[in-house]
Short mmCIF file of C-alpha atoms in Angstrom, two decimals:
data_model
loop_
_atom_site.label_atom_id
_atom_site.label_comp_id
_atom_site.label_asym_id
_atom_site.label_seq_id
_atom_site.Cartn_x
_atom_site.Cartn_y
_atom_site.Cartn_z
CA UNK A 1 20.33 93.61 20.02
CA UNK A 2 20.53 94.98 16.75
CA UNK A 3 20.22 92.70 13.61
CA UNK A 4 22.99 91.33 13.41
CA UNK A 5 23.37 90.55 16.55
CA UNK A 6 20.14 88.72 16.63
CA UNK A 7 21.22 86.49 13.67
CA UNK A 8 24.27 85.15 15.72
CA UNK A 9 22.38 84.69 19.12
CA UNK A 10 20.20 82.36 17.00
CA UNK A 11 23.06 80.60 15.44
CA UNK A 12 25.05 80.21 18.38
CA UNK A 13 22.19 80.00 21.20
CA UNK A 14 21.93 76.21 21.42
CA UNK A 15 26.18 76.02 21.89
CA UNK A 16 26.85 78.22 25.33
CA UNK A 17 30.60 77.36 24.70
CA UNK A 18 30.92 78.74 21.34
CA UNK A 19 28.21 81.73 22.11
CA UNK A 20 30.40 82.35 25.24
CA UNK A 21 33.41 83.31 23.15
CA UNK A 22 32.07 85.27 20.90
CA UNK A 23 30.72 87.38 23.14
CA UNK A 24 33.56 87.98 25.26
CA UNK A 25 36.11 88.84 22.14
CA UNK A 26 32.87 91.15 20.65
CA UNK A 27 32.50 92.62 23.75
CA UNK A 28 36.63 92.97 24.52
CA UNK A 29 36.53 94.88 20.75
CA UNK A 30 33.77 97.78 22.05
CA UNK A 31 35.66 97.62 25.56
CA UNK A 32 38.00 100.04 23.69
CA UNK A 33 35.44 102.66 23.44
CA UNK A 34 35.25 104.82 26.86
CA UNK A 35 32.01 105.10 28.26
CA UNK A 36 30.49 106.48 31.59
CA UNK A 37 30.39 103.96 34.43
CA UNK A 38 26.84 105.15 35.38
CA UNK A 39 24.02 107.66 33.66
CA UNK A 40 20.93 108.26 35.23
CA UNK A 41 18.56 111.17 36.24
CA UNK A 42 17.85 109.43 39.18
CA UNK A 43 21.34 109.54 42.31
CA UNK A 44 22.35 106.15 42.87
CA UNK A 45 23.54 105.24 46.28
CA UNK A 46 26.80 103.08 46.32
CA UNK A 47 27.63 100.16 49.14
CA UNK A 48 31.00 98.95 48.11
CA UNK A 49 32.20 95.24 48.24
CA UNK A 50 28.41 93.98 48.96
CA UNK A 51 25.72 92.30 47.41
CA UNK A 52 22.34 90.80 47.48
CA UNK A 53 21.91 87.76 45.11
CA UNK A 54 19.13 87.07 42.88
CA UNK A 55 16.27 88.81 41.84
CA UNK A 56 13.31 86.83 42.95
CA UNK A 57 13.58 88.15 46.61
CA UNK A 58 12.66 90.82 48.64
CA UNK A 59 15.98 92.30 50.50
CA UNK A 60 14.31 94.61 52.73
CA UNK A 61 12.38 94.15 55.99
CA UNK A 62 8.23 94.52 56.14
CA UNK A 63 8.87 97.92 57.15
CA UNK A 64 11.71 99.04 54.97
CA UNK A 65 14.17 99.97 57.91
CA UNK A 66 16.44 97.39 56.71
CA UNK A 67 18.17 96.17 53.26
CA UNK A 68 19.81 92.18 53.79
CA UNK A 69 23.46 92.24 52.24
CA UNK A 70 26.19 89.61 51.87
CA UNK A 71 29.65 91.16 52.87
CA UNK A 72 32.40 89.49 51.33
CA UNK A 73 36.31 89.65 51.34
CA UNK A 74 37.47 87.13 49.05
CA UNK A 75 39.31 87.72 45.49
CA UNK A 76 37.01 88.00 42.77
CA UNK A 77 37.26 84.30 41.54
CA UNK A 78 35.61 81.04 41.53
CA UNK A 79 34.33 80.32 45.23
CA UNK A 80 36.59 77.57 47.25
CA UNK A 81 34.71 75.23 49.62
CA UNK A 82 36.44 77.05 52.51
CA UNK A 83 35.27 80.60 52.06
CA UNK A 84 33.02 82.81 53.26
CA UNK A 85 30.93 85.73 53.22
CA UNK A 86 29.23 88.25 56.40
CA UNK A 87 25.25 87.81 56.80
CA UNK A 88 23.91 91.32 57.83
CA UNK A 89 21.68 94.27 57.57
CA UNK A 90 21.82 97.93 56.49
CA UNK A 91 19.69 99.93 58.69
CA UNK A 92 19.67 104.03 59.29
CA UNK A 93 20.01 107.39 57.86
CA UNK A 94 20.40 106.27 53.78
CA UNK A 95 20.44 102.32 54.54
CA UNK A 96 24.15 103.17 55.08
CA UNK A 97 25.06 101.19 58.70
CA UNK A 98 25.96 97.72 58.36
CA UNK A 99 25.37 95.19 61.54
CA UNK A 100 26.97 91.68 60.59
CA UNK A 101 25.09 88.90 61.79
CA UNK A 102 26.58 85.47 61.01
CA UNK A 103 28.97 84.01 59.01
CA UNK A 104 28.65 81.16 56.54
CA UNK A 105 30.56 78.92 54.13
CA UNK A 106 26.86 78.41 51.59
CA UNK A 107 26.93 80.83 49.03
CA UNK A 108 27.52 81.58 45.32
CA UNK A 109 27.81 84.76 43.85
CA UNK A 110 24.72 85.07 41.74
CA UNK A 111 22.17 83.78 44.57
CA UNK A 112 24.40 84.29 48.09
CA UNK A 113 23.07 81.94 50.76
CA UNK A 114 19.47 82.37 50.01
CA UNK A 115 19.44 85.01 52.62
CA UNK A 116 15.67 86.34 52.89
CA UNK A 117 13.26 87.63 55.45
CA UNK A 118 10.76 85.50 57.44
CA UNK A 119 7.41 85.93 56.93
CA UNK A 120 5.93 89.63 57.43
CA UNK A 121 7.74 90.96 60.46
CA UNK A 122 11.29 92.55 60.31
CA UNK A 123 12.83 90.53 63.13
CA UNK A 124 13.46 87.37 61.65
CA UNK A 125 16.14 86.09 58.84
CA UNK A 126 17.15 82.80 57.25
CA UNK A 127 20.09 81.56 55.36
CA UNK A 128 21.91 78.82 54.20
CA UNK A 129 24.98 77.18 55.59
CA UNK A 130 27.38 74.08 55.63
CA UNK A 131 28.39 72.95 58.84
CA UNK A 132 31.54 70.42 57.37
CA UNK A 133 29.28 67.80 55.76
CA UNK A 134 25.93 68.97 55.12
CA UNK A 135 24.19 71.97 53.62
CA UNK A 136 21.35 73.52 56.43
CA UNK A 137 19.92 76.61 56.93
CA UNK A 138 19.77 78.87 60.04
CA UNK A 139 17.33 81.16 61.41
CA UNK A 140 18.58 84.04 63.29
CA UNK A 141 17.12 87.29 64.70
CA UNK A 142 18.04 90.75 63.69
CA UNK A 143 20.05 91.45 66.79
CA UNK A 144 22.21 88.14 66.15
CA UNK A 145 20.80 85.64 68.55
CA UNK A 146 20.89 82.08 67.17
CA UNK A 147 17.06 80.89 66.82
CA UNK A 148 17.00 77.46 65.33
CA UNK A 149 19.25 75.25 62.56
CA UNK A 150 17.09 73.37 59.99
CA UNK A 151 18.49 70.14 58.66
CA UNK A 152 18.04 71.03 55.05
CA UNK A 153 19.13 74.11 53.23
CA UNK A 154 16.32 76.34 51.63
CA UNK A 155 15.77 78.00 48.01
CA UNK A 156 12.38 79.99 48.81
CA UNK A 157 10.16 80.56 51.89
CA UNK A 158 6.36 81.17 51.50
CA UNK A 159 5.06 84.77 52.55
CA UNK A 160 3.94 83.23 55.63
CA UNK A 161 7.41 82.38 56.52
CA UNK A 162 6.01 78.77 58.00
CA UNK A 163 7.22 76.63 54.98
CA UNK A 164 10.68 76.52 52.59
CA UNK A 165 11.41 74.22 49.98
CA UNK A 166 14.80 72.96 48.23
CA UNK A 167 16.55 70.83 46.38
CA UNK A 168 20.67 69.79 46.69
CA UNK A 169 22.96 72.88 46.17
CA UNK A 170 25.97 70.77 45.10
CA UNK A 171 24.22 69.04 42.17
CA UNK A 172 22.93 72.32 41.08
CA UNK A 173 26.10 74.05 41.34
CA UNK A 174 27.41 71.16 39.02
CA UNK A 175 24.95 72.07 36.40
CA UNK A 176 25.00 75.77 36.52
CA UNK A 177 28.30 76.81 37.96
CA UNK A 178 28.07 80.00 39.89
CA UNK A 179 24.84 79.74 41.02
CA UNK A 180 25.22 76.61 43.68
CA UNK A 181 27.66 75.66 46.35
CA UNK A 182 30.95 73.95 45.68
CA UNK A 183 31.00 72.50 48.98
CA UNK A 184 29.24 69.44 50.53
CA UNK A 185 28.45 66.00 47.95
CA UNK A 186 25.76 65.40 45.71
CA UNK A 187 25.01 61.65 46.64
CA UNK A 188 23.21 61.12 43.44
CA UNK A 189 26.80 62.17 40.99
CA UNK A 190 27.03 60.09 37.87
CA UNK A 191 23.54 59.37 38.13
CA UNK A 192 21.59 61.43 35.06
CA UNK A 193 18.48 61.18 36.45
CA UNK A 194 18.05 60.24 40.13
CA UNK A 195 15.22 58.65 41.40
CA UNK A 196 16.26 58.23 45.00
CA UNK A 197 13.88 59.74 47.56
CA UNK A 198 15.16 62.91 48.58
CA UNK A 199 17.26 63.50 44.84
CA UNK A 200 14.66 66.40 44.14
CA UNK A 201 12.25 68.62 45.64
CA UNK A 202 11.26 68.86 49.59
CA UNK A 203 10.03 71.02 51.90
CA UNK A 204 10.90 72.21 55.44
CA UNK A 205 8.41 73.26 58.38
CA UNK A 206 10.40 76.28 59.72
CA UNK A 207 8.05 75.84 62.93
CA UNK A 208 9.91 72.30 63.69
CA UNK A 209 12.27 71.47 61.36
CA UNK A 210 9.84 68.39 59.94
CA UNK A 211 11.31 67.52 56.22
CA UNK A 212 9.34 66.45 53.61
CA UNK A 213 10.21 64.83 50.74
CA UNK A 214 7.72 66.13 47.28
CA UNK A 215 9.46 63.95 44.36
CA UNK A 216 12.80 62.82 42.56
CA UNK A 217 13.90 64.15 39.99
CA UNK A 218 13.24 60.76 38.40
CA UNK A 219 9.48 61.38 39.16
CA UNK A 220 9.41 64.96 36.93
CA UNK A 221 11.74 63.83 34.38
CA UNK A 222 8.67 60.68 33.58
CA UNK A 223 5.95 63.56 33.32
CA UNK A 224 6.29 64.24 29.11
CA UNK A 225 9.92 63.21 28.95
CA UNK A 226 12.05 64.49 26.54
CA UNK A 227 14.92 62.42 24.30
CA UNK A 228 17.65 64.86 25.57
CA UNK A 229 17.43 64.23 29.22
CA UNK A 230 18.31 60.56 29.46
CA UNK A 231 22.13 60.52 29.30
CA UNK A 232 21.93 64.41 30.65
CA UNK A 233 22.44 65.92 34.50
CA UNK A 234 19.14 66.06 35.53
CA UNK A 235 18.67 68.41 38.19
CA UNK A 236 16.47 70.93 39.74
CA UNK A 237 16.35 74.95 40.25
CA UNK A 238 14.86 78.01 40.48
CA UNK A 239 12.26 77.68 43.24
CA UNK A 240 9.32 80.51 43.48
CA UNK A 241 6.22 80.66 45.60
CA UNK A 242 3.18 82.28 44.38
CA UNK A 243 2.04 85.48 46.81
CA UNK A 244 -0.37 83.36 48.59
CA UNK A 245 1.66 80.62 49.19
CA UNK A 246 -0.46 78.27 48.33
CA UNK A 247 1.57 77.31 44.96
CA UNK A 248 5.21 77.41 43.90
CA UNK A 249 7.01 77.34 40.61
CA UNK A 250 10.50 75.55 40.01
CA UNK A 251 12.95 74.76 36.98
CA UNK A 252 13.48 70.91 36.18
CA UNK A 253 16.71 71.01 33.73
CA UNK A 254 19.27 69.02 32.24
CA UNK A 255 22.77 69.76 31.60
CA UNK A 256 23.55 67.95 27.44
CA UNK A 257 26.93 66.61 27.25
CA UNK A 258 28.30 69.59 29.83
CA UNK A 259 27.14 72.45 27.35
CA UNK A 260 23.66 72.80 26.47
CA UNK A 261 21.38 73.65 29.02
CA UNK A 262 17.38 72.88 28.67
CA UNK A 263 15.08 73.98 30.75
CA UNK A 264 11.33 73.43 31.50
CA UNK A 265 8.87 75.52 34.16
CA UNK A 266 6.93 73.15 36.24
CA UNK A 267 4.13 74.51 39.09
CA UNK A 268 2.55 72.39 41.99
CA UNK A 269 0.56 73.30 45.26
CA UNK A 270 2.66 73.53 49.02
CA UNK A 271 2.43 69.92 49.16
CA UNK A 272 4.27 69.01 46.24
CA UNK A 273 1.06 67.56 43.99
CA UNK A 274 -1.03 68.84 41.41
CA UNK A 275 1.67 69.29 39.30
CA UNK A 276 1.69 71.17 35.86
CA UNK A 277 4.36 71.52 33.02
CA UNK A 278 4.15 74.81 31.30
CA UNK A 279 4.35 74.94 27.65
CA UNK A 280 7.62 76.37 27.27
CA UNK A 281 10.03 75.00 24.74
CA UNK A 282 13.60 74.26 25.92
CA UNK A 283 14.12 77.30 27.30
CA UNK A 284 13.01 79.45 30.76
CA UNK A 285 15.80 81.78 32.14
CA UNK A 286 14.04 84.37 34.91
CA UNK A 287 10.65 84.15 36.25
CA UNK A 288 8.10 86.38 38.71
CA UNK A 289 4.96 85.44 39.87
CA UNK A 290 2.09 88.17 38.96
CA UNK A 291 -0.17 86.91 40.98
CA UNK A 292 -1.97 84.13 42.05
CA UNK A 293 -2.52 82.63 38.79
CA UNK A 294 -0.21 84.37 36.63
CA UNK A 295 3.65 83.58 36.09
CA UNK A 296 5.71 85.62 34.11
CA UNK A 297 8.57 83.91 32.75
CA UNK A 298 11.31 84.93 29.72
CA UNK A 299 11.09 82.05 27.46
CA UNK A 300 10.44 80.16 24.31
CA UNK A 301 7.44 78.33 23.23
CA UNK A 302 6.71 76.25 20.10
CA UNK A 303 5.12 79.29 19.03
CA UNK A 304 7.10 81.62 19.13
CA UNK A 305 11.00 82.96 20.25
CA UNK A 306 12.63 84.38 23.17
CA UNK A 307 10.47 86.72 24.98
CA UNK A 308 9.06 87.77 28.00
CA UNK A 309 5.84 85.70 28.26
CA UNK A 310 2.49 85.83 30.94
CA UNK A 311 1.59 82.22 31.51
CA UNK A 312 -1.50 81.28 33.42
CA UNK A 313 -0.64 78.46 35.76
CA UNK A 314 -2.71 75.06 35.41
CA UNK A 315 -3.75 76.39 31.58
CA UNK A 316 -2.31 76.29 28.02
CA UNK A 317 -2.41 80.05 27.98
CA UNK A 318 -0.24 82.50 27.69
CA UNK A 319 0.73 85.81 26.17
CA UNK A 320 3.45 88.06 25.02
CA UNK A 321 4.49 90.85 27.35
CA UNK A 322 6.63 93.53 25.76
CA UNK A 323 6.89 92.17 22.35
CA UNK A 324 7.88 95.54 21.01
CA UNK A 325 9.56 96.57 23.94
CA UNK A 326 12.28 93.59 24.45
CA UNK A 327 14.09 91.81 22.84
CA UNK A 328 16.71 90.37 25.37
CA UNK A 329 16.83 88.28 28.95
CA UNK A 330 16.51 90.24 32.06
CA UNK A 331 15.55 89.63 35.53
CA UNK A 332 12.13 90.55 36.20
CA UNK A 333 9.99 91.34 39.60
CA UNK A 334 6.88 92.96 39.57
CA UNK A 335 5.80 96.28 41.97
CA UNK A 336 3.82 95.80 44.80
CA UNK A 337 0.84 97.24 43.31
CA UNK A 338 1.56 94.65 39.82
CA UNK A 339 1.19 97.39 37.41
CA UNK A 340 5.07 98.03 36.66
CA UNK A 341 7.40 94.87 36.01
CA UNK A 342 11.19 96.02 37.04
CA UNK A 343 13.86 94.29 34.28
CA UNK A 344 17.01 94.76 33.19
CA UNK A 345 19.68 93.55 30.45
CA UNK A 346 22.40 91.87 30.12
CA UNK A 347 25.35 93.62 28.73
CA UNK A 348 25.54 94.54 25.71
CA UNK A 349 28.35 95.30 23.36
CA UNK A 350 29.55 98.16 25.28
CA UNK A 351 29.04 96.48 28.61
CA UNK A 352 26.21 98.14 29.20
CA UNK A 353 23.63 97.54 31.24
CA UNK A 354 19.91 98.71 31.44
CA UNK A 355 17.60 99.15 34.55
CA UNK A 356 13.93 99.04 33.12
CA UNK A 357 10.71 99.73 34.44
CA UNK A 358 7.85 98.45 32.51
CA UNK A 359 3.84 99.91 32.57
CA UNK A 360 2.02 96.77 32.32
CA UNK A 361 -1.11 99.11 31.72
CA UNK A 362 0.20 101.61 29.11
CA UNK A 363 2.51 98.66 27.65
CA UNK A 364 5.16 101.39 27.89
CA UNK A 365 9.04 100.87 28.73
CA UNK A 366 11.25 103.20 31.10
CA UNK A 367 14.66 103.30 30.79
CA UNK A 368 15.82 103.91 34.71
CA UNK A 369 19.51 103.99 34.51
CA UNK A 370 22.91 102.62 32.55
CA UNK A 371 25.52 100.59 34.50
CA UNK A 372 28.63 100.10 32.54
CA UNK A 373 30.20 96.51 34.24
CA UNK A 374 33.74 96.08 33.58
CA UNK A 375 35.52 93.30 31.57
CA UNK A 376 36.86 91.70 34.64
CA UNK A 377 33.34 90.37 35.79
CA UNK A 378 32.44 88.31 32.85
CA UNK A 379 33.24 84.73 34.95
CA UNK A 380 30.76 83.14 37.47
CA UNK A 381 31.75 86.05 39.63
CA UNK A 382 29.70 88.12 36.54
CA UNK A 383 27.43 90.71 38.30
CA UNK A 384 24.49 91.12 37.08
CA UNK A 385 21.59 93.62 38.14
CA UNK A 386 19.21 91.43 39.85
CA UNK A 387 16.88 94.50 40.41
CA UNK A 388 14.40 94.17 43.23
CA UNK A 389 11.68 96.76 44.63
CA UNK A 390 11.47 97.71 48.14
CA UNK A 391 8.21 96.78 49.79
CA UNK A 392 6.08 100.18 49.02
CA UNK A 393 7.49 100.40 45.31
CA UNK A 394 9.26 103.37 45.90
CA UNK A 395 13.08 102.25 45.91
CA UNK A 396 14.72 99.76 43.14
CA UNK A 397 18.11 98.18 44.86
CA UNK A 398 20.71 96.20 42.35
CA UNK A 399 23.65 94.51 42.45
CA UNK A 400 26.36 96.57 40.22
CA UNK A 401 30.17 96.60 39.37
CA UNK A 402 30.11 100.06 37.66
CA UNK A 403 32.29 101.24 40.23
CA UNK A 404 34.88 98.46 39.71
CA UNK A 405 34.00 97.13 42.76
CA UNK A 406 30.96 94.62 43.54
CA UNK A 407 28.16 97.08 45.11
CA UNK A 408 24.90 96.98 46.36
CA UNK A 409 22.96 99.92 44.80
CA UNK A 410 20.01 101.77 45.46
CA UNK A 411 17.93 104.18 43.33
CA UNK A 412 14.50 106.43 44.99
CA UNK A 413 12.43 106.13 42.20
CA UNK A 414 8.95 107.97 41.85
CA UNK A 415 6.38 105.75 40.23
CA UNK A 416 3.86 108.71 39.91
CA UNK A 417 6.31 110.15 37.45
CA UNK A 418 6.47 107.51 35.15
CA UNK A 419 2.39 107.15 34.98
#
């Protein structure tokens, strides 16, 4: 952003409706001005009318044969409870061949149906799907066959692939439209701040199905309340395990008077206890565990603004990654190895957006690639990079509409080359 653009984000940050205006007419204005869909030294390769989802998982297998996709057919427009999208796998020459899967009716367009790997092996996939009244999640093996159903749908599995957790897709959709399900109930609407058991957090043995309830949303919302979340939705999002599985990160927020999101970064072990509050201030957006005791999270603290921050979990520390580097949201995941974090932007007044690696040891940004993303995805069917790293660091794939068409994408990159 340049200046002035930073001036006006301030102004207009706390008041999404307002900010969301403004950027679409400033944006509409620069539309005018041609630019080139895609610019890159690296070749991009193109799967037309799929996706991924978000950015905090891991779309290919343990041994990189396969990339997880969403196929869909639908209009681009707001889901309906009826529709659906293909569950599948690219395998072969180029991660070109598509083998469909399943089917399911549990999806949004920024996070899909949760679809992820199980544990280390490439044989095993679960997703999330609604079966006419409830949200559950299946488990199925590469070749299709049907392995179990699990009464609860799932946000993030541990790298063990024994344990998921979630939280209710149809009160988060109602919070943060676009990202949840339209479909199934939220038994807890018109209550601000639930406190029924079951209203928040719980896991699921993927072993036997066992559910386990960790806390209400009443319970977190107690732990250093906050003025603004008593007449607010209340809800919870965003789950993350660390590598070792032994801890997990997840968003508590609340929805002010349908506009003004907040948003706090809360930790606790597989069991739902020991629970920390990270000292974030109103705002967390995108988050990526470094490692075992180190969350990186683009923020705001008390202080200082917006930026990419390295918070050590269960302490008051923290520091600022980037500070010269960034000055905008992005979606970040960090390489195998942990040396490079992988971002990207938003777009900006052209539309454009940037694919960014990041040397965590030379503090030194790389500029990847430029996706220009047409006008016509700026609803909840926006499409933003979500960039994620293959398992040995040496491929980036993202979600892109530079084509005009929603795409999976994928870019060889050569790490030793940036060094």
């Amino acid at each position: 952003m340049n200046r002035l653009e930073s001036l006006v984000y301030r102004m207009v940050r706390t008041n999404p409706r307002l900010k969301k205006r403004i950027v679409g007419l400033y944006q509409r204005a620069f539309s005018l001005i041609p630019v080139k869909a895609y610019s890159s030294q690296y070749d991009v390769v193109v799967r037309k009318r799929y996706f991924f989802g978000f950015h905090d998982k891991i779309p290919w297998s343990a041994d990189n044969s396969k990339l997880l996709a969403h196929r869909f057919d639908i209009p681009y427009r707001e889901t309906l409870p009826g529709d659906t999208v293909k569950i599948g796998y690219f395998s072969g020459e180029g991660l070109t061949e598509y083998t469909t899967l399943a089917e399911t009716r549990a999806w949004s367009w920024q996070q899909g149906a949760m679809l992820q790997w199980l544990g280390d092996t490439s044989s095993k996939i679960i997703y999330n799907d609604y079966n006419g009244g409830e949200h559950i999640s299946e488990v199925v093996s590469v070749n299709g066959t049907s392995i179990k159903t699990l009464p609860r749908p799932v946000a993030a599995v541990n790298p063990a692939g024994s344990l998921a957790v979630g939280f209710n897709f149809s009160r988060f959709e109602r919070g943060l439209p676009g990202y949840g399900y339209v479909n199934g109930t939220d038994p807890d609407a018109g209550i601000p701040i639930p406190s029924r058991s079951g209203s928040g957090l719980y896991s699921v043995d993927i072993e036997n199905g066992e559910v386990r309830d960790f806390f209400s949303v009443a319970d977190i919302a107690a732990i250093e309340p906050h003025p603004t979340m008593k007449d607010s939705l209340n809800f919870f999002s965003h789950c993350l395990f660390s590598p070792s599985g032994r801890r997990l990160v997840f968003f508590h927020r609340w929805l002010q008077q349908g506009n003004r999101l907040w948003t706090r970064m809360i930790s606790c072990d597989c069991h739902g206890e020991d629970i920390f509050v990270f000292p974030t201030s109103g705002m967390v957006s995108h988050i990526a565990w470094k490692d075992d005791e180190h969350v990186l999270a683009y923020a705001r603290t008390k202080e200082a603004d917006d930026r990419y921050y390295l918070f050590e979990d269960r302490s008051g520390d923290y520091s600022i990654v980037g500070g010269d580097c960034f000055d905008s949201d992005g979606h970040p995941q960090f390489s195998p190895d942990g040396r490079f974090m992988l971002t990207d932007t938003y777009p900006d007044r052209r539309r454009i957006q940037r694919l960014i690696v990041y040397d965590m040891q030379e503090q030194k940004r790389h500029d990847i690639a430029r996706f220009h993303l047409p006008m016509k995805f700026s609803g909840v069917w926006k499409v933003d990079l979500h960039p994620r790293w293959n398992r040995d660091g040496t491929m980036i794939c993202v979600d892109s509409g530079h084509t005009g068409e929603r795409s999976l994408c994928s870019i060889r990159l050569d790490l030793g080359g940036l060094m």
